[in-house]
C-alpha cells in the first residue's frame, strides 16, 4: 500500500491570520504531497515497501537518504498539521503543565528554549518538545530529520514540533522567522500534545 497525503484536519484558511491560506495550500498540497510521492518512489520494489511510516523513520539512517528525507517529511508534516488547530494556543494544563514548569522553570521558559532551538537551526529544519528518558526536553533537527530517527543527535518521543523551513512562513513573514514562531504559539493544540504525553 502506497502512502497517501492525509487531509488537513481543518480548512486551508482556518489558521489565519497566523498562517496564511496560500502558505497552507502550497505547504500541504505541494510540499507534503511531494514528500509522499517521493517516499513511495524510494521504496517501490524494495524490501521496505509495506513497512509502516514509523518503522521507516526509526531506521531511516540504515535505509537510504531518500527515505530519510521523504519519510521524515511525510511523518513530520502529518504530525505538524495535527499539532495545530484554529482558535487554539493558550497554555497546557494538568500534568503536562506541571512537568513543563518543573523542567523549564515555567511555561514561558519552555517557549523561550523552543524558540531559541528554532532560531538557532541554520537553514531548514524543525524545533521539538520531546520526552527523552522520561524527561521533557527541547531539541532541533536539520532538514526533515526528527527525534525518532536512528540518526538524530538527540533521540526521544516528539510531543510538539515547529517546521522552520522557509516554505512554512516566507510568504507572510519573509525573513522574520521569530515572528512566525511567535504566531505559532497561538495555534498549538495543547489537548493533542497532552494526549501524546
Ligand atoms: Mn514544511
XYZ file of C-alpha atoms and ligand atoms in Angstrom:
198
model
C 0.000 0.000 0.000
C 1.450 3.273 -1.068
C 1.438 6.192 1.347
C -1.133 8.911 0.744
C -1.438 12.565 1.704
C -3.629 12.913 4.814
C -6.374 15.539 4.584
C -5.816 18.619 6.714
C -7.934 18.392 9.884
C -9.220 21.964 9.182
C -9.607 24.314 6.223
C -6.677 25.943 4.433
C -7.842 29.320 5.762
C -8.500 28.099 9.319
C -5.149 29.156 10.745
C -5.442 32.775 9.537
C -4.115 35.272 10.433
C -1.194 33.380 11.994
C -0.541 31.144 8.975
C -1.984 32.394 5.700
C -4.198 30.417 3.325
C -1.772 30.373 0.378
C 1.056 29.076 2.543
C -1.181 26.284 3.824
C -2.324 25.347 0.309
C 1.232 25.135 -1.016
C 2.709 23.618 2.133
C 0.153 20.803 2.296
C -0.764 20.337 -1.348
C 2.693 20.731 -2.913
C 5.436 20.227 -0.300
C 3.817 17.496 1.776
C 2.446 15.806 -1.361
C 5.958 15.737 -2.825
C 7.355 14.017 0.286
C 4.622 11.376 -0.004
C 5.221 10.840 -3.727
C 8.996 10.680 -3.386
C 8.785 8.312 -0.415
C 6.593 5.982 -2.466
C 9.121 6.118 -5.327
C 12.030 5.471 -2.955
C 10.539 2.277 -1.511
C 8.766 0.891 -4.594
C 10.074 -2.583 -5.371
C 12.346 -2.658 -2.300
C 12.038 -4.788 0.853
C 10.864 -1.635 2.644
C 7.591 -1.463 0.702
C 4.712 -2.261 3.083
C 6.513 -1.177 6.246
C 4.851 1.405 8.475
C 5.925 5.030 8.224
C 7.183 4.957 11.810
C 9.308 1.882 11.175
C 10.842 3.528 8.091
C 11.534 6.719 10.035
C 13.070 4.921 13.024
C 15.559 3.126 10.750
C 15.929 5.880 8.155
C 19.696 6.172 8.534
C 20.142 2.498 7.677
C 17.800 2.584 4.669
C 18.608 5.460 2.313
C 18.835 9.226 2.059
C 15.597 9.486 0.016
C 13.722 7.529 2.703
C 15.293 9.674 5.427
C 14.333 12.922 3.670
C 10.908 11.994 2.327
C 9.826 9.572 5.046
C 10.839 12.214 7.549
C 8.994 14.838 5.531
C 5.802 12.773 5.465
C 5.977 11.906 9.193
C 6.886 15.446 10.298
C 4.172 17.185 8.298
C 1.448 14.704 9.291
C 2.465 15.347 12.916
C 2.641 19.129 12.410
C -0.878 19.538 10.962
C -2.340 17.664 13.936
C -0.328 19.752 16.398
C -2.168 22.891 15.264
C -5.796 23.927 15.427
C -7.816 27.063 14.733
C -8.560 29.055 17.882
C -6.077 27.003 19.885
C -2.980 28.239 21.739
C -3.098 29.287 25.361
C -1.364 27.014 27.833
C -1.382 23.301 28.573
C -2.981 22.076 31.809
C -2.607 19.277 34.325
C 0.431 17.013 34.416
C 1.886 18.343 31.165
C 1.928 21.899 32.546
C 3.338 20.735 35.891
C 6.123 18.840 34.163
C 6.879 21.760 31.820
C 7.186 24.029 34.864
C 9.461 21.508 36.571
C 11.670 21.001 33.511
C 11.950 24.586 32.247
C 11.069 26.754 35.253
C 7.855 27.981 33.630
C 5.708 27.703 30.507
C 7.380 30.892 29.226
C 10.772 29.316 29.887
C 9.844 26.328 27.730
C 8.659 28.594 24.900
C 11.878 30.612 25.042
C 14.001 27.486 24.809
C 11.856 26.090 21.965
C 12.014 29.393 20.060
C 15.787 29.519 20.555
C 16.049 25.992 19.114
C 14.036 27.089 16.073
C 16.004 30.309 15.631
C 19.305 28.518 16.100
C 18.623 25.952 13.404
C 20.675 27.275 10.477
C 18.914 26.675 7.180
C 15.973 24.280 7.226
C 14.732 22.017 9.980
C 12.485 21.617 12.989
C 12.268 22.569 16.665
C 10.865 19.951 19.046
C 9.456 19.392 22.504
C 10.253 15.758 23.252
C 10.295 13.157 26.004
C 13.788 11.739 26.445
C 14.398 9.121 29.126
C 11.144 10.143 30.832
C 12.012 13.860 30.889
C 10.824 16.805 28.811
C 13.498 18.338 26.599
C 13.819 20.787 23.707
C 15.801 19.815 20.614
C 16.093 20.607 16.945
C 16.827 18.599 13.818
C 18.107 19.570 10.362
C 16.189 19.076 7.115
C 13.366 16.515 7.586
C 15.057 14.533 10.352
C 13.131 14.014 13.579
C 13.868 12.754 17.104
C 12.575 9.249 16.365
C 15.325 8.652 13.809
C 18.346 6.483 14.454
C 20.426 9.364 13.078
C 19.022 12.036 15.441
C 21.605 13.781 17.615
C 19.016 13.929 20.434
C 16.621 10.987 20.351
C 13.218 10.994 22.004
C 9.475 10.909 21.505
C 8.098 14.088 19.909
C 5.222 15.882 21.614
C 5.278 19.092 19.539
C 7.240 20.235 16.506
C 7.579 23.508 14.602
C 8.539 23.495 10.939
C 11.168 26.228 10.486
C 11.741 25.710 6.758
C 11.230 28.988 4.896
C 8.397 27.325 2.941
C 6.432 27.279 6.226
C 6.417 31.055 6.655
C 8.118 33.004 3.834
C 5.018 34.333 2.015
C 3.692 36.074 5.118
C 6.772 36.592 7.285
C 9.629 36.700 4.709
C 12.888 36.503 6.715
C 11.152 37.047 10.084
C 11.301 33.506 11.486
C 10.947 34.904 15.034
C 7.568 36.480 14.165
C 6.366 33.196 12.655
C 7.437 31.300 15.787
C 5.669 33.862 17.979
C 2.479 33.343 15.935
C 2.886 29.535 16.068
C 2.052 29.532 19.800
C -1.438 30.895 19.007
C -2.175 27.659 17.131
C -0.742 24.908 19.331
C -3.339 22.250 20.061
C -2.398 21.517 23.664
C -5.048 18.847 24.113
C -3.437 16.936 21.228
C 0.040 17.475 22.684
C -1.184 16.265 26.096
C -2.697 13.151 24.530
C 0.735 12.282 23.108
C 2.349 12.755 26.525
Mn 7.286 22.006 5.732
